[in-house]
Short mmCIF file of C-alpha atoms and ligand atoms in Angstrom, two decimals:
data_model
loop_
_atom_site.label_atom_id
_atom_site.label_comp_id
_atom_site.label_asym_id
_atom_site.label_seq_id
_atom_site.Cartn_x
_atom_site.Cartn_y
_atom_site.Cartn_z
CA UNK A 1 0.02 0.10 0.03
CA UNK A 2 1.47 3.47 -0.98
CA UNK A 3 1.95 6.20 1.62
CA UNK A 4 0.82 9.73 1.25
CA UNK A 5 3.34 11.95 2.97
CA UNK A 6 1.51 15.49 3.58
CA UNK A 7 3.02 18.54 4.93
CA UNK A 8 1.85 22.40 5.27
CA UNK A 9 4.62 23.22 2.59
CA UNK A 10 6.16 20.58 0.09
CA UNK A 11 9.35 21.89 -1.73
CA UNK A 12 10.05 19.56 -4.70
CA UNK A 13 13.08 21.87 -5.66
CA UNK A 14 12.56 20.91 -9.50
CA UNK A 15 9.18 22.77 -9.37
CA UNK A 16 7.46 25.58 -7.43
CA UNK A 17 6.67 24.81 -3.64
CA UNK A 18 3.26 23.46 -3.01
CA UNK A 19 1.28 24.72 0.07
CA UNK A 20 -0.55 21.70 1.62
CA UNK A 21 1.14 19.44 -0.64
CA UNK A 22 1.76 15.69 -0.61
CA UNK A 23 4.12 13.15 -1.88
CA UNK A 24 3.10 9.62 -2.62
CA UNK A 25 5.41 6.85 -1.70
CA UNK A 26 5.27 3.19 -2.95
CA UNK A 27 8.17 0.98 -1.53
CA UNK A 28 11.40 2.93 -1.72
CA UNK A 29 10.17 5.26 -4.75
CA UNK A 30 8.28 8.41 -5.01
CA UNK A 31 5.19 7.96 -7.36
CA UNK A 32 3.37 11.47 -7.34
CA UNK A 33 4.02 14.91 -5.96
CA UNK A 34 1.24 17.51 -5.84
CA UNK A 35 -1.43 19.04 -3.88
CA UNK A 36 -2.98 17.10 -1.07
CA UNK A 37 -6.59 17.20 -2.35
CA UNK A 38 -5.75 16.04 -5.78
CA UNK A 39 -3.31 13.32 -4.51
CA UNK A 40 -5.82 11.97 -1.69
CA UNK A 41 -8.57 11.91 -4.25
CA UNK A 42 -6.25 9.80 -6.68
CA UNK A 43 -4.87 7.39 -3.99
CA UNK A 44 -7.91 6.77 -1.66
CA UNK A 45 -6.60 3.71 -0.16
CA UNK A 46 -2.82 5.13 0.68
CA UNK A 47 -1.98 5.35 4.21
CA UNK A 48 -1.52 9.17 5.27
CA UNK A 49 1.33 10.52 7.43
CA UNK A 50 1.19 14.22 8.18
CA UNK A 51 4.27 16.15 9.00
CA UNK A 52 4.12 19.60 10.47
CA UNK A 53 6.43 21.96 8.65
CA UNK A 54 8.35 22.03 5.50
CA UNK A 55 8.90 18.84 3.43
CA UNK A 56 12.08 18.91 1.39
CA UNK A 57 14.41 16.61 -0.49
CA UNK A 58 16.82 15.07 1.69
CA UNK A 59 19.87 17.21 1.76
CA UNK A 60 23.04 16.32 -0.10
CA UNK A 61 26.41 16.89 1.69
CA UNK A 62 28.51 17.09 -1.27
CA UNK A 63 31.79 17.10 0.35
CA UNK A 64 32.94 15.35 3.75
CA UNK A 65 35.11 12.64 5.03
CA UNK A 66 32.81 10.85 7.38
CA UNK A 67 35.47 8.66 8.70
CA UNK A 68 36.86 11.76 10.62
CA UNK A 69 33.58 12.13 12.60
CA UNK A 70 36.00 11.40 15.71
CA UNK A 71 38.17 14.27 14.92
CA UNK A 72 36.03 16.92 16.66
CA UNK A 73 38.74 18.56 18.74
CA UNK A 74 40.73 19.52 15.78
CA UNK A 75 37.74 21.20 13.97
CA UNK A 76 36.10 22.87 17.17
CA UNK A 77 37.81 25.85 16.47
CA UNK A 78 39.65 28.18 14.19
CA UNK A 79 43.29 27.64 13.31
CA UNK A 80 45.91 30.44 12.69
CA UNK A 81 46.59 28.95 9.08
CA UNK A 82 46.11 26.03 7.10
CA UNK A 83 49.61 24.63 7.81
CA UNK A 84 48.66 24.90 11.52
CA UNK A 85 45.54 23.22 10.91
CA UNK A 86 47.06 20.63 8.75
CA UNK A 87 49.86 19.65 11.48
CA UNK A 88 47.02 19.50 14.03
CA UNK A 89 45.16 17.11 11.74
CA UNK A 90 47.97 14.79 10.90
CA UNK A 91 48.70 14.48 14.61
CA UNK A 92 45.34 13.37 15.33
CA UNK A 93 45.36 10.99 12.74
CA UNK A 94 48.49 9.50 13.75
CA UNK A 95 46.94 9.03 17.23
CA UNK A 96 44.03 7.21 15.62
CA UNK A 97 45.87 4.79 13.57
CA UNK A 98 43.85 1.34 13.52
CA UNK A 99 40.62 3.03 14.61
CA UNK A 100 37.51 1.10 13.42
CA UNK A 101 36.81 3.84 10.52
CA UNK A 102 33.49 2.09 9.24
CA UNK A 103 32.20 2.64 12.76
CA UNK A 104 33.13 6.17 12.90
CA UNK A 105 31.71 6.88 9.44
CA UNK A 106 28.42 5.22 10.29
CA UNK A 107 28.18 7.57 13.43
CA UNK A 108 28.62 10.57 11.12
CA UNK A 109 25.83 9.40 8.95
CA UNK A 110 23.65 8.92 12.10
CA UNK A 111 24.39 12.70 12.88
CA UNK A 112 23.55 13.76 9.29
CA UNK A 113 20.15 11.89 9.42
CA UNK A 114 19.13 14.16 12.35
CA UNK A 115 19.96 17.48 10.23
CA UNK A 116 18.07 15.94 7.33
CA UNK A 117 21.05 14.78 5.29
CA UNK A 118 20.46 11.84 3.10
CA UNK A 119 23.27 11.71 0.79
CA UNK A 120 27.09 12.30 0.56
CA UNK A 121 30.08 12.84 -1.26
CA UNK A 122 32.09 11.01 1.11
CA UNK A 123 36.06 10.88 0.77
CA UNK A 124 37.21 7.60 2.00
CA UNK A 125 41.02 7.35 3.13
CA UNK A 126 41.09 4.17 4.83
CA UNK A 127 39.17 1.27 3.03
CA UNK A 128 37.30 0.18 6.03
CA UNK A 129 34.99 3.19 5.49
CA UNK A 130 34.42 2.55 1.96
CA UNK A 131 31.06 0.84 2.46
CA UNK A 132 29.64 3.19 5.10
CA UNK A 133 27.19 4.78 3.13
CA UNK A 134 25.65 1.63 1.64
CA UNK A 135 25.77 -0.27 4.92
CA UNK A 136 23.70 2.61 6.32
CA UNK A 137 21.04 2.81 3.55
CA UNK A 138 21.89 6.37 2.42
CA UNK A 139 22.79 7.74 -0.98
CA UNK A 140 26.08 8.95 -2.51
CA UNK A 141 29.61 8.53 -3.73
CA UNK A 142 32.21 6.95 -1.73
CA UNK A 143 35.38 8.56 -3.22
CA UNK A 144 38.77 6.19 -2.43
CA UNK A 145 41.72 8.91 -1.70
CA UNK A 146 45.00 8.81 -2.89
CA UNK A 147 47.61 11.22 -1.32
CA UNK A 148 51.38 11.53 -1.28
CA UNK A 149 51.88 8.64 -3.64
CA UNK A 150 55.09 9.08 -5.94
CA UNK A 151 54.74 7.72 -9.54
CA UNK A 152 56.81 4.84 -9.15
CA UNK A 153 54.75 3.49 -5.99
CA UNK A 154 51.55 4.33 -8.00
CA UNK A 155 52.67 2.16 -11.09
CA UNK A 156 54.28 -0.72 -8.92
CA UNK A 157 51.49 -1.07 -6.25
CA UNK A 158 49.00 1.31 -5.57
CA UNK A 159 47.09 1.61 -8.92
CA UNK A 160 46.25 -2.07 -8.80
CA UNK A 161 45.15 -1.66 -5.22
CA UNK A 162 42.82 1.19 -6.07
CA UNK A 163 41.43 -0.56 -9.02
CA UNK A 164 40.55 -3.57 -6.95
CA UNK A 165 38.94 -1.42 -4.51
CA UNK A 166 36.87 0.38 -6.84
CA UNK A 167 35.78 -2.56 -8.93
CA UNK A 168 35.05 -4.72 -5.91
CA UNK A 169 32.98 -2.44 -3.68
CA UNK A 170 29.29 -3.30 -4.39
CA UNK A 171 27.38 -0.46 -5.90
CA UNK A 172 23.89 0.30 -6.63
CA UNK A 173 21.41 2.98 -8.33
CA UNK A 174 22.07 5.15 -5.15
CA UNK A 175 25.59 4.20 -4.05
CA UNK A 176 28.49 4.74 -6.34
CA UNK A 177 32.32 4.84 -5.99
CA UNK A 178 34.70 7.21 -7.16
CA UNK A 179 38.57 8.18 -6.93
CA UNK A 180 39.48 11.21 -5.04
CA UNK A 181 43.34 12.34 -5.61
CA UNK A 182 43.52 14.45 -2.64
CA UNK A 183 44.55 17.83 -4.01
CA UNK A 184 46.79 18.47 -7.21
CA UNK A 185 49.51 19.51 -4.73
CA UNK A 186 49.66 16.41 -2.76
CA UNK A 187 49.79 14.11 -5.79
CA UNK A 188 52.42 14.17 -8.26
CA UNK A 189 51.29 15.19 -11.74
CA UNK A 190 51.77 11.89 -13.70
CA UNK A 191 49.96 10.33 -10.86
CA UNK A 192 47.11 12.70 -11.24
CA UNK A 193 46.90 12.14 -15.06
CA UNK A 194 46.80 8.60 -14.75
CA UNK A 195 44.40 8.38 -12.07
CA UNK A 196 41.99 10.71 -13.85
CA UNK A 197 42.48 8.28 -16.97
CA UNK A 198 41.85 5.13 -14.43
CA UNK A 199 38.80 6.79 -13.10
CA UNK A 200 37.07 7.09 -16.60
CA UNK A 201 38.26 3.59 -17.60
CA UNK A 202 36.48 2.22 -14.64
CA UNK A 203 33.42 4.57 -15.36
CA UNK A 204 33.62 5.86 -11.73
CA UNK A 205 33.47 9.59 -10.48
CA UNK A 206 36.34 12.03 -9.58
CA UNK A 207 36.86 14.37 -6.89
CA UNK A 208 39.52 16.61 -5.49
CA UNK A 209 39.92 19.45 -3.08
CA UNK A 210 40.79 22.65 -5.20
CA UNK A 211 41.91 26.20 -4.29
CA UNK A 212 41.31 25.56 -0.81
CA UNK A 213 44.58 27.02 0.37
CA UNK A 214 45.62 30.68 -0.80
CA UNK A 215 49.05 29.64 -1.65
CA UNK A 216 47.91 26.92 -4.06
CA UNK A 217 48.01 29.23 -7.06
CA UNK A 218 51.50 30.29 -6.53
CA UNK A 219 52.51 26.38 -6.25
CA UNK A 220 50.93 25.45 -9.56
CA UNK A 221 51.87 28.70 -11.48
CA UNK A 222 55.60 29.00 -10.31
CA UNK A 223 56.46 26.18 -7.91
CA UNK A 224 57.08 28.37 -5.10
CA UNK A 225 55.35 29.06 -1.71
CA UNK A 226 54.86 27.23 1.59
CA UNK A 227 53.16 24.25 0.07
CA UNK A 228 56.53 23.42 -1.40
CA UNK A 229 57.95 23.10 1.90
CA UNK A 230 55.24 21.08 3.27
CA UNK A 231 55.38 18.36 0.37
CA UNK A 232 59.12 18.31 0.81
CA UNK A 233 58.67 17.53 4.51
CA UNK A 234 56.09 14.77 3.74
CA UNK A 235 57.68 13.01 0.74
CA UNK A 236 61.33 13.96 0.77
CA UNK A 237 61.43 15.82 -2.61
CA UNK A 238 59.64 18.09 -4.87
CA UNK A 239 56.69 16.93 -7.24
CA UNK A 240 57.41 17.33 -10.94
CA UNK A 241 55.54 20.60 -11.44
CA UNK A 242 57.84 22.16 -8.72
CA UNK A 243 60.64 20.79 -10.01
CA UNK A 244 60.17 22.33 -13.38
CA UNK A 245 59.50 25.45 -11.96
CA UNK A 246 55.72 25.60 -11.99
CA UNK A 247 53.08 25.04 -14.96
CA UNK A 248 52.54 28.72 -15.50
CA UNK A 249 48.85 27.66 -14.85
CA UNK A 250 46.46 28.73 -12.07
CA UNK A 251 44.42 26.09 -9.92
CA UNK A 252 41.57 25.64 -12.13
CA UNK A 253 43.56 25.78 -15.45
CA UNK A 254 46.14 23.32 -13.91
CA UNK A 255 43.33 20.99 -12.73
CA UNK A 256 41.85 21.03 -16.26
CA UNK A 257 45.56 20.12 -17.53
CA UNK A 258 45.82 17.06 -15.48
CA UNK A 259 42.33 15.84 -16.73
CA UNK A 260 40.56 16.41 -13.15
CA UNK A 261 37.76 18.27 -14.59
CA UNK A 262 34.69 17.21 -16.54
CA UNK A 263 30.98 16.64 -15.98
CA UNK A 264 31.91 13.36 -14.00
CA UNK A 265 33.93 15.27 -11.66
CA UNK A 266 33.17 17.83 -8.90
CA UNK A 267 35.64 19.78 -6.64
CA UNK A 268 35.74 20.69 -2.99
CA UNK A 269 36.06 24.28 -1.83
CA UNK A 270 36.87 26.50 -4.94
CA UNK A 271 37.88 29.52 -2.67
CA UNK A 272 40.84 30.97 -4.32
CA UNK A 273 39.61 31.00 -7.80
CA UNK A 274 38.94 34.41 -9.85
CA UNK A 275 36.25 34.83 -12.51
CA UNK A 276 38.42 33.33 -15.25
CA UNK A 277 39.21 29.86 -13.08
CA UNK A 278 35.36 29.76 -12.25
CA UNK A 279 35.00 29.87 -15.98
CA UNK A 280 36.94 26.98 -16.57
CA UNK A 281 35.19 24.89 -13.99
CA UNK A 282 31.82 25.65 -15.23
CA UNK A 283 32.94 25.46 -18.98
CA UNK A 284 33.82 21.94 -18.06
CA UNK A 285 30.61 20.94 -16.39
CA UNK A 286 32.29 20.72 -13.09
CA UNK A 287 30.38 21.27 -9.76
CA UNK A 288 32.07 23.14 -6.93
CA UNK A 289 31.19 21.88 -3.37
CA UNK A 290 31.13 25.19 -1.02
CA UNK A 291 32.32 24.42 2.43
CA UNK A 292 32.36 27.85 4.12
CA UNK A 293 32.64 26.81 7.69
CA UNK A 294 35.68 24.42 6.98
CA UNK A 295 37.38 27.23 5.26
CA UNK A 296 37.06 29.53 8.18
CA UNK A 297 38.33 26.79 10.75
CA UNK A 298 41.54 26.15 8.63
CA UNK A 299 42.37 29.76 8.73
CA UNK A 300 41.06 30.71 5.26
CA UNK A 301 38.45 32.78 3.55
CA UNK A 302 35.28 31.92 2.67
CA UNK A 303 34.20 31.28 -0.70
CA UNK A 304 33.21 34.04 -3.10
CA UNK A 305 29.57 32.97 -3.05
CA UNK A 306 28.09 36.27 -4.33
CA UNK A 307 30.13 35.81 -7.37
CA UNK A 308 29.33 32.14 -7.91
CA UNK A 309 25.62 33.25 -7.70
CA UNK A 310 25.89 36.20 -10.01
CA UNK A 311 27.83 34.20 -12.45
CA UNK A 312 25.17 31.28 -12.49
CA UNK A 313 27.98 28.60 -11.76
CA UNK A 314 27.42 25.08 -10.97
CA UNK A 315 27.56 25.07 -7.16
CA UNK A 316 26.79 22.42 -4.22
CA UNK A 317 27.40 22.52 -0.55
CA UNK A 318 29.66 20.36 1.81
CA UNK A 319 30.15 20.51 5.72
CA UNK A 320 33.82 18.85 5.08
CA UNK A 321 34.73 16.68 8.15
CA UNK A 322 34.50 17.34 11.74
CA UNK A 323 38.30 17.74 11.45
CA UNK A 324 37.65 21.04 10.19
CA UNK A 325 33.94 21.86 10.96
CA UNK A 326 31.78 22.11 14.04
CA UNK A 327 28.94 19.90 12.79
CA UNK A 328 27.65 17.81 10.10
CA UNK A 329 24.42 19.81 9.91
CA UNK A 330 24.54 20.82 6.35
CA UNK A 331 22.06 23.96 6.90
CA UNK A 332 24.74 25.72 9.06
CA UNK A 333 27.01 26.01 5.96
CA UNK A 334 23.90 27.03 3.82
CA UNK A 335 22.70 29.78 6.25
CA UNK A 336 26.57 31.09 6.24
CA UNK A 337 26.34 30.79 2.52
CA UNK A 338 23.32 33.26 2.62
CA UNK A 339 25.04 35.65 5.05
CA UNK A 340 28.22 35.74 3.03
CA UNK A 341 26.26 36.30 0.03
CA UNK A 342 24.30 39.25 1.36
CA UNK A 343 27.78 40.45 2.49
CA UNK A 344 29.19 40.45 -0.92
CA UNK A 345 26.30 42.40 -2.31
CA UNK A 346 24.11 39.58 -3.70
CA UNK A 347 20.60 40.95 -3.00
CA UNK A 348 18.19 38.81 -5.62
CA UNK A 349 15.06 37.48 -4.26
CA UNK A 350 15.93 34.00 -5.43
CA UNK A 351 18.95 33.83 -3.02
CA UNK A 352 17.49 31.32 -0.61
CA UNK A 353 15.86 29.18 -3.37
CA UNK A 354 19.25 28.84 -5.13
CA UNK A 355 21.04 27.97 -1.89
CA UNK A 356 18.29 25.35 -1.21
CA UNK A 357 18.74 24.07 -4.89
CA UNK A 358 22.74 23.89 -4.15
CA UNK A 359 22.16 21.75 -1.08
CA UNK A 360 19.86 19.17 -2.72
CA UNK A 361 19.82 19.08 -6.62
CA UNK A 362 22.94 20.68 -7.21
CA UNK A 363 24.67 18.26 -4.88
CA UNK A 364 22.91 15.31 -6.47
CA UNK A 365 24.29 16.73 -9.84
CA UNK A 366 27.67 17.13 -8.41
CA UNK A 367 27.59 13.37 -7.45
CA UNK A 368 26.21 12.42 -10.93
CA UNK A 369 23.04 11.15 -8.93
CA UNK A 370 20.66 13.75 -10.15
CA UNK A 371 18.34 10.93 -11.71
CA UNK A 372 18.30 9.49 -8.34
CA UNK A 373 17.97 11.80 -5.35
CA UNK A 374 17.99 15.59 -4.98
CA UNK A 375 14.57 16.51 -5.86
CA UNK A 376 10.80 15.44 -5.14
CA UNK A 377 9.87 13.77 -8.58
CA UNK A 378 8.28 10.54 -9.63
CA UNK A 379 10.64 7.74 -10.01
CA UNK A 380 13.24 9.42 -7.76
CA UNK A 381 14.30 7.59 -4.47
CA UNK A 382 11.88 8.52 -1.65
CA UNK A 383 14.61 10.67 0.39
CA UNK A 384 13.26 13.79 2.00
CA UNK A 385 13.37 15.57 5.31
CA UNK A 386 10.96 17.73 7.20
CA UNK A 387 11.92 20.90 9.04
CA UNK A 388 9.77 22.96 11.60
CA UNK A 389 9.90 26.26 9.64
CA UNK A 390 7.37 27.76 7.43
CA UNK A 391 9.03 28.98 4.36
CA UNK A 392 12.33 28.45 2.15
CA UNK A 393 13.78 31.49 3.36
CA UNK A 394 13.36 30.48 6.97
CA UNK A 395 14.72 27.04 6.12
CA UNK A 396 17.84 28.58 4.57
CA UNK A 397 18.52 31.16 7.27
CA UNK A 398 17.45 29.45 10.36
CA UNK A 399 16.52 25.84 9.52
CA UNK A 400 19.50 24.28 11.35
CA UNK A 401 18.37 22.40 14.39
CA UNK A 402 14.90 22.39 13.23
CA UNK A 403 14.90 18.84 11.38
CA UNK A 404 11.55 16.69 12.61
CA UNK A 405 11.78 13.71 10.45
CA UNK A 406 14.14 12.32 7.77
CA UNK A 407 13.14 9.55 5.53
CA UNK A 408 15.39 7.49 3.19
CA UNK A 409 14.17 4.95 0.39
CA UNK A 410 10.53 5.37 2.07
CA UNK A 411 11.38 4.43 5.65
CA UNK A 412 11.64 6.82 8.61
CA UNK A 413 15.16 6.86 9.60
CA UNK A 414 14.92 9.70 12.22
CA UNK A 415 11.84 11.54 14.21
CA UNK A 416 12.58 14.45 16.38
ZN1 LIG B 1 37.91 17.77 2.52
#
């Protein structure tokens, strides 16, 4: 028997909000979305569940590292600089070697469900966390990460291991795998190029951190700046782009040169990119997952959200991990983006609608799952959340902490 979920306001995202709206769910799938009076007449035998508040598609956290959910002490407060933060992070990671990363990642998913998050772009450093999303019945892409791998090691051993992980992890319509070279400065250029090629041959998605750090541009352009020393310290020699005195290209152009951009790829952060850089990303069909709280925590600037909006770029939203953020509540980042957009002079009335789009359908598109999740449409997976607010602007500016129910695949996962 189908279930008719009704709410004071239903926001499909892919179409205008519906006061006194309803969503019909059969099994794991949405079969109809519309006005309550029409849908109840069309489905007289459906079981009816009424929710007080605003019902929206499950939120998509397009960039996080769920296995670092136990790193909250590192992400609790702001660090003086990226290097300071990075040292604190590495220290914590060394202390936690051998942790049961799958359990930690699943704990993060439980936190997300309480905040209406039902899908993830999750970067996985330790393979034990690779199936956390599918084990927990939430949608998303688990991106296996490669970091600090010299070319010889990649060819001799790592490439085969990565291939085995990506081809042996079970996938489904809503759960996929991908490959995440950490950043273009922590992975050597020949490995970046070959990893991008490998992802395409295996038909999996790509994801990198890009333009998160203010000195990244100098690193790619001229092979100089504090990141050079940082890499030398970790790997004992400069990567090839530094050894040849830089590429002459900025972050976005260098990422394109390495084959990292495309409609099958999305970036995290995109803070230190100018209009030309943003255009390169957008022309390639690449979404950017903006993570403003994380950027502030690691001692950086927030992303130029007003510019992203004015230029109509492809954007999504992420929390990043608890190693650089204070919670996995995506609406905290959404409300901060709204504030930053206003501070940046963005004053059009579509602000909240566009930010909700970024946190739902934008995130789904960033993960290549826009046909499966991200909006309320017949045929899509029945993933949605209800918040105790009366409108989209209220949801965007003060929705954090107001989630009253979260449903994934038609099943209620959390009730507040
Ligand atoms: Zn990250």
